[in-house]
Amino acid sequence: MISKMIRLPDFFLVGASKAGTTAICETLANHPHICFSEQKEPDFFSEFDISLNAIPHEKLLEYQQLFCVNESHQLLGEGSVRYLNSPQATYWINRYVPSAKIIIILRNPMQRIISLYEMYSRMGIMQMTPDQAFTVESYVAKQCLLYKHIIRYIDTFSKEQVLIMTFDDFLKDQAQAFLRLCQFIGVQKTSNMTMPERNKGGVPRSKSLSWMSNRKLIRIAKKILPISKRAQVDNFIKKTFFKKISLSSIQQDQLKQFFYGDVEQISNLIERDLCQEWQLDV
């Protein structure tokens, strides 16, 4: 049993990556009745193997320190996009916080595969050309198949405890999207809940600019720049020195067919025709 002295999150935004989750978490973190983890994406519950009898008590205490609660009535929230693909996270969250509310944000896989590729390229994680990445055999494409991860959370918790929205919901009507999100969490929506523009994406326009993707330099820059200026500077750099990647018509046709079945399953699950919304019909 977990000690009553340890308080864990009331809700988790578990993904998906490159679906506006950073901006959504930042908006929720500014809500007066929500205390969000100070560390972005702590990934805590995905770090422990399911074979363990329990998460070590001292680790739970360390995790609790990520939340600086100002008022006792504040809800605790955490956002780690690795949780969506992690059976360990599903298991441990349910083990320690069985009443937790789970939030999943989806994005059109035709857009998401490009954002994932651009991110992996900038970070130096993946040494692939677009032609190699945008095939049905690539890891990037397979990472966009989400039905099995979504159904694991629903089966582990319940359909009532899992809210599934799309990035498009926030692009079309932020006020309505945040109202729905706040109602699910259990707080009143505030008038200033607007999503900051973040993570423009792209890759350096030339090899001579590849140094701009150096993670060490980025971390140093973040320490120097005030938080209020980071997004502004990041957007300027991306707009000026980076370029967006696009899919060829052949890649589009192949990937639409590849994603269709997975999105159709999600559509049936949430009773919403995402195949039509995302124009995946072929």
Short mmCIF file of C-alpha atoms in Angstrom, two decimals:
data_model
loop_
_atom_site.label_atom_id
_atom_site.label_comp_id
_atom_site.label_asym_id
_atom_site.label_seq_id
_atom_site.Cartn_x
_atom_site.Cartn_y
_atom_site.Cartn_z
CA MET A 1 0.00 0.00 0.00
CA ILE A 2 1.16 3.51 -0.81
CA SER A 3 1.69 5.83 2.13
CA LYS A 4 -1.08 8.39 2.69
CA MET A 5 1.68 11.00 2.93
CA ILE A 6 2.47 10.56 -0.77
CA ARG A 7 0.16 12.30 -3.21
CA LEU A 8 0.27 11.26 -6.85
CA PRO A 9 -1.26 12.89 -9.97
CA ASP A 10 -5.00 13.01 -10.48
CA PHE A 11 -4.62 12.98 -14.26
CA PHE A 12 -2.04 12.11 -16.90
CA LEU A 13 -1.61 13.36 -20.44
CA VAL A 14 0.05 10.27 -21.92
CA GLY A 15 0.48 11.31 -25.55
CA ALA A 16 0.71 11.17 -28.40
CA SER A 17 3.99 12.85 -29.19
CA LYS A 18 3.94 15.60 -31.86
CA ALA A 19 0.22 16.18 -31.26
CA GLY A 20 0.37 19.52 -29.47
CA THR A 21 0.89 17.93 -26.04
CA THR A 22 3.63 20.34 -24.94
CA ALA A 23 1.46 23.39 -25.59
CA ILE A 24 -1.58 21.77 -23.96
CA CYS A 25 0.43 20.86 -20.85
CA GLU A 26 1.80 24.40 -20.60
CA THR A 27 -1.73 25.80 -20.78
CA LEU A 28 -2.98 23.44 -18.08
CA ALA A 29 0.03 24.27 -15.91
CA ASN A 30 -1.11 27.91 -15.81
CA HIS A 31 -4.52 26.99 -14.42
CA PRO A 32 -4.87 28.15 -10.79
CA HIS A 33 -6.51 24.88 -9.71
CA ILE A 34 -3.93 22.63 -11.36
CA CYS A 35 -0.41 21.83 -10.19
CA PHE A 36 1.60 20.39 -13.06
CA SER A 37 4.92 18.60 -12.64
CA GLU A 38 7.79 21.08 -12.80
CA GLN A 39 9.85 18.69 -14.90
CA LYS A 40 8.57 18.32 -18.42
CA GLU A 41 7.87 14.67 -19.24
CA PRO A 42 9.35 12.94 -16.18
CA ASP A 43 8.51 9.50 -17.66
CA PHE A 44 8.46 8.17 -14.09
CA PHE A 45 5.97 5.32 -14.44
CA SER A 46 7.62 3.90 -17.56
CA GLU A 47 10.97 3.40 -15.81
CA PHE A 48 10.05 0.41 -13.62
CA ASP A 49 9.71 -3.16 -14.79
CA ILE A 50 6.38 -4.85 -14.19
CA SER A 51 8.14 -7.79 -12.54
CA LEU A 52 8.89 -5.62 -9.47
CA ASN A 53 6.71 -6.10 -6.41
CA ALA A 54 6.41 -2.34 -5.99
CA ILE A 55 8.05 0.94 -6.93
CA PRO A 56 10.65 1.78 -4.26
CA HIS A 57 9.24 4.16 -1.68
CA GLU A 58 12.17 6.56 -1.97
CA LYS A 59 11.54 6.84 -5.73
CA LEU A 60 7.91 7.74 -5.10
CA LEU A 61 9.06 10.42 -2.67
CA GLU A 62 11.45 11.82 -5.29
CA TYR A 63 8.65 11.86 -7.85
CA GLN A 64 6.35 13.69 -5.45
CA GLN A 65 8.91 16.49 -5.20
CA LEU A 66 8.18 17.39 -8.83
CA PHE A 67 4.85 18.87 -7.71
CA CYS A 68 4.92 22.14 -5.80
CA VAL A 69 1.34 22.37 -4.60
CA ASN A 70 0.27 25.89 -3.65
CA GLU A 71 -3.24 25.05 -2.50
CA SER A 72 -4.66 21.79 -1.14
CA HIS A 73 -7.53 21.95 -3.61
CA GLN A 74 -5.22 21.91 -6.63
CA LEU A 75 -5.34 18.85 -8.85
CA LEU A 76 -2.03 17.24 -9.76
CA GLY A 77 -1.27 16.65 -13.43
CA GLU A 78 1.59 15.14 -15.38
CA GLY A 79 2.37 14.77 -19.08
CA SER A 80 4.77 12.18 -20.47
CA VAL A 81 4.17 11.11 -24.07
CA ARG A 82 6.21 7.92 -23.63
CA TYR A 83 3.47 6.61 -21.38
CA LEU A 84 1.17 5.93 -24.34
CA ASN A 85 3.45 3.26 -25.81
CA SER A 86 4.51 1.90 -22.44
CA PRO A 87 2.78 -1.16 -20.91
CA GLN A 88 4.83 -0.48 -17.77
CA ALA A 89 3.34 3.00 -17.42
CA THR A 90 -0.19 1.68 -17.90
CA TYR A 91 0.41 -0.98 -15.26
CA TRP A 92 2.02 1.25 -12.63
CA ILE A 93 -0.37 4.18 -13.03
CA ASN A 94 -3.28 1.79 -12.56
CA ARG A 95 -1.51 0.12 -9.64
CA TYR A 96 -0.89 3.36 -7.74
CA VAL A 97 -3.59 5.69 -9.09
CA PRO A 98 -6.47 3.46 -10.27
CA SER A 99 -8.86 6.43 -10.28
CA ALA A 100 -6.58 8.53 -12.49
CA LYS A 101 -7.97 10.26 -15.55
CA ILE A 102 -6.09 9.60 -18.77
CA ILE A 103 -5.87 12.10 -21.63
CA ILE A 104 -4.81 11.07 -25.14
CA ILE A 105 -4.37 13.60 -27.95
CA LEU A 106 -4.29 12.20 -31.48
CA ARG A 107 -3.04 13.74 -34.70
CA ASN A 108 -3.51 12.90 -38.35
CA PRO A 109 -0.77 10.27 -38.93
CA MET A 110 -0.01 11.78 -42.33
CA GLN A 111 1.08 14.95 -40.52
CA ARG A 112 2.51 13.24 -37.48
CA ILE A 113 4.92 11.01 -39.41
CA ILE A 114 6.52 14.14 -40.91
CA SER A 115 6.83 15.83 -37.49
CA LEU A 116 8.34 12.68 -35.98
CA TYR A 117 10.87 12.38 -38.78
CA GLU A 118 11.84 16.04 -38.47
CA MET A 119 12.24 15.73 -34.71
CA TYR A 120 14.34 12.56 -34.91
CA SER A 121 16.52 14.13 -37.60
CA ARG A 122 17.10 17.30 -35.58
CA MET A 123 18.00 15.29 -32.50
CA GLY A 124 20.34 12.99 -34.41
CA ILE A 125 18.37 9.95 -33.28
CA MET A 126 17.65 8.74 -36.80
CA GLN A 127 19.97 8.77 -39.79
CA MET A 128 17.36 8.22 -42.49
CA THR A 129 16.47 10.00 -45.68
CA PRO A 130 12.81 10.93 -46.20
CA ASP A 131 12.55 8.16 -48.80
CA GLN A 132 13.67 5.63 -46.18
CA ALA A 133 11.50 7.03 -43.39
CA PHE A 134 8.25 7.44 -45.29
CA THR A 135 7.69 3.78 -46.09
CA VAL A 136 5.31 1.35 -44.44
CA GLU A 137 8.27 -0.70 -43.14
CA SER A 138 9.93 2.16 -41.26
CA TYR A 139 9.90 2.61 -37.51
CA VAL A 140 8.53 6.12 -37.93
CA ALA A 141 5.44 4.86 -39.77
CA LYS A 142 4.84 2.04 -37.29
CA GLN A 143 5.09 4.50 -34.40
CA CYS A 144 1.98 6.22 -35.79
CA LEU A 145 -0.15 3.10 -35.24
CA LEU A 146 -1.84 3.82 -31.92
CA TYR A 147 -4.96 1.66 -31.58
CA LYS A 148 -3.28 -1.11 -29.56
CA HIS A 149 -1.90 1.45 -27.10
CA ILE A 150 -5.22 3.26 -26.75
CA ILE A 151 -7.21 0.08 -26.16
CA ARG A 152 -4.70 -1.02 -23.51
CA TYR A 153 -5.48 2.10 -21.47
CA ILE A 154 -9.23 1.67 -21.94
CA ASP A 155 -9.09 -1.99 -20.97
CA THR A 156 -6.88 -1.24 -17.96
CA PHE A 157 -8.89 1.70 -16.65
CA SER A 158 -12.31 2.26 -18.25
CA LYS A 159 -13.75 4.14 -21.19
CA GLU A 160 -15.07 6.78 -18.79
CA GLN A 161 -11.58 7.43 -17.41
CA VAL A 162 -9.96 7.98 -20.80
CA LEU A 163 -10.51 11.15 -22.83
CA ILE A 164 -9.48 10.98 -26.48
CA MET A 165 -9.25 14.24 -28.43
CA THR A 166 -7.44 15.35 -31.57
CA PHE A 167 -4.95 18.11 -32.24
CA ASP A 168 -7.45 19.42 -34.80
CA ASP A 169 -9.98 20.01 -32.01
CA PHE A 170 -7.65 22.61 -30.53
CA LEU A 171 -6.78 24.16 -33.89
CA LYS A 172 -10.45 24.59 -34.86
CA ASP A 173 -11.87 25.86 -31.55
CA GLN A 174 -9.49 26.20 -28.60
CA ALA A 175 -12.16 27.53 -26.26
CA GLN A 176 -14.44 24.55 -26.83
CA ALA A 177 -11.56 22.06 -26.74
CA PHE A 178 -10.23 23.36 -23.42
CA LEU A 179 -13.76 23.48 -22.02
CA ARG A 180 -14.17 19.79 -22.77
CA LEU A 181 -10.73 19.02 -21.37
CA CYS A 182 -11.37 20.97 -18.16
CA GLN A 183 -14.76 19.34 -17.65
CA PHE A 184 -13.12 15.94 -17.93
CA ILE A 185 -10.36 16.85 -15.45
CA GLY A 186 -12.84 18.45 -13.05
CA VAL A 187 -11.88 22.14 -13.07
CA GLN A 188 -13.50 25.29 -14.39
CA LYS A 189 -12.12 26.59 -17.68
CA THR A 190 -10.50 30.01 -17.32
CA SER A 191 -10.87 32.80 -19.87
CA ASN A 192 -7.14 32.94 -20.69
CA MET A 193 -6.71 29.30 -21.73
CA THR A 194 -5.07 29.61 -25.13
CA MET A 195 -2.46 27.28 -26.53
CA PRO A 196 0.99 28.83 -27.09
CA GLU A 197 2.50 28.33 -30.52
CA ARG A 198 5.26 25.78 -30.09
CA ASN A 199 7.40 23.17 -31.86
CA LYS A 200 7.31 24.50 -35.41
CA GLY A 201 9.43 21.57 -36.56
CA GLY A 202 11.44 21.26 -39.73
CA VAL A 203 15.05 20.32 -40.44
CA PRO A 204 18.05 22.61 -41.16
CA ARG A 205 17.94 24.04 -44.70
CA SER A 206 21.51 22.85 -45.36
CA LYS A 207 24.24 20.74 -43.76
CA SER A 208 26.10 23.94 -42.85
CA LEU A 209 23.22 24.74 -40.47
CA SER A 210 23.12 21.32 -38.83
CA TRP A 211 24.86 22.74 -35.74
CA MET A 212 21.58 24.48 -34.92
CA SER A 213 20.13 21.07 -34.02
CA ASN A 214 22.89 20.33 -31.49
CA ARG A 215 21.10 19.29 -28.29
CA LYS A 216 23.88 20.57 -26.01
CA LEU A 217 23.70 24.04 -27.56
CA ILE A 218 19.90 24.00 -27.29
CA ARG A 219 20.05 23.10 -23.59
CA ILE A 220 22.55 25.92 -22.96
CA ALA A 221 20.35 28.39 -24.85
CA LYS A 222 17.32 27.38 -22.80
CA LYS A 223 19.22 28.08 -19.59
CA ILE A 224 20.26 31.53 -20.82
CA LEU A 225 16.94 32.64 -22.31
CA PRO A 226 14.05 33.61 -20.04
CA ILE A 227 11.14 31.18 -20.25
CA SER A 228 8.89 33.87 -21.75
CA LYS A 229 11.22 34.28 -24.74
CA ARG A 230 12.06 30.64 -25.55
CA ALA A 231 9.08 29.91 -27.79
CA GLN A 232 9.51 33.22 -29.64
CA VAL A 233 13.20 32.58 -30.33
CA ASP A 234 12.57 28.95 -31.26
CA ASN A 235 9.87 29.92 -33.76
CA PHE A 236 12.11 32.59 -35.33
CA ILE A 237 14.98 30.13 -35.79
CA LYS A 238 12.72 27.43 -37.24
CA LYS A 239 11.07 29.89 -39.64
CA THR A 240 14.38 31.39 -40.82
CA PHE A 241 16.85 28.51 -40.92
CA PHE A 242 14.72 25.37 -41.13
CA LYS A 243 12.60 23.84 -43.89
CA LYS A 244 9.57 21.59 -43.77
CA ILE A 245 9.56 18.09 -45.24
CA SER A 246 6.72 16.97 -47.49
CA LEU A 247 5.44 13.64 -48.77
CA SER A 248 5.46 12.66 -52.43
CA SER A 249 2.17 11.59 -54.00
CA ILE A 250 3.32 7.96 -54.05
CA GLN A 251 4.28 8.12 -50.36
CA GLN A 252 0.92 9.69 -49.53
CA ASP A 253 -1.01 6.91 -51.27
CA GLN A 254 1.02 4.14 -49.63
CA LEU A 255 0.84 5.64 -46.14
CA LYS A 256 -2.88 6.37 -46.38
CA GLN A 257 -3.49 2.69 -47.05
CA PHE A 258 -1.12 1.72 -44.23
CA PHE A 259 -2.75 3.99 -41.63
CA TYR A 260 -6.35 3.45 -42.67
CA GLY A 261 -7.01 0.22 -40.77
CA ASP A 262 -5.55 1.49 -37.51
CA VAL A 263 -7.45 4.79 -37.69
CA GLU A 264 -10.65 2.95 -38.58
CA GLN A 265 -10.32 0.90 -35.38
CA ILE A 266 -9.81 4.07 -33.34
CA SER A 267 -12.79 5.66 -35.13
CA ASN A 268 -15.04 2.75 -34.17
CA LEU A 269 -13.77 2.91 -30.60
CA ILE A 270 -14.54 6.61 -30.10
CA GLU A 271 -17.52 6.71 -32.48
CA ARG A 272 -16.00 9.41 -34.65
CA ASP A 273 -15.01 9.06 -38.31
CA LEU A 274 -11.38 10.10 -38.18
CA CYS A 275 -10.70 8.44 -41.55
CA GLN A 276 -12.98 10.96 -43.16
CA GLU A 277 -11.79 13.89 -41.04
CA TRP A 278 -8.19 13.14 -41.94
CA GLN A 279 -9.02 12.26 -45.57
CA LEU A 280 -7.50 8.80 -45.35
CA ASP A 281 -10.20 7.23 -47.52
CA VAL A 282 -8.58 5.67 -50.57
#
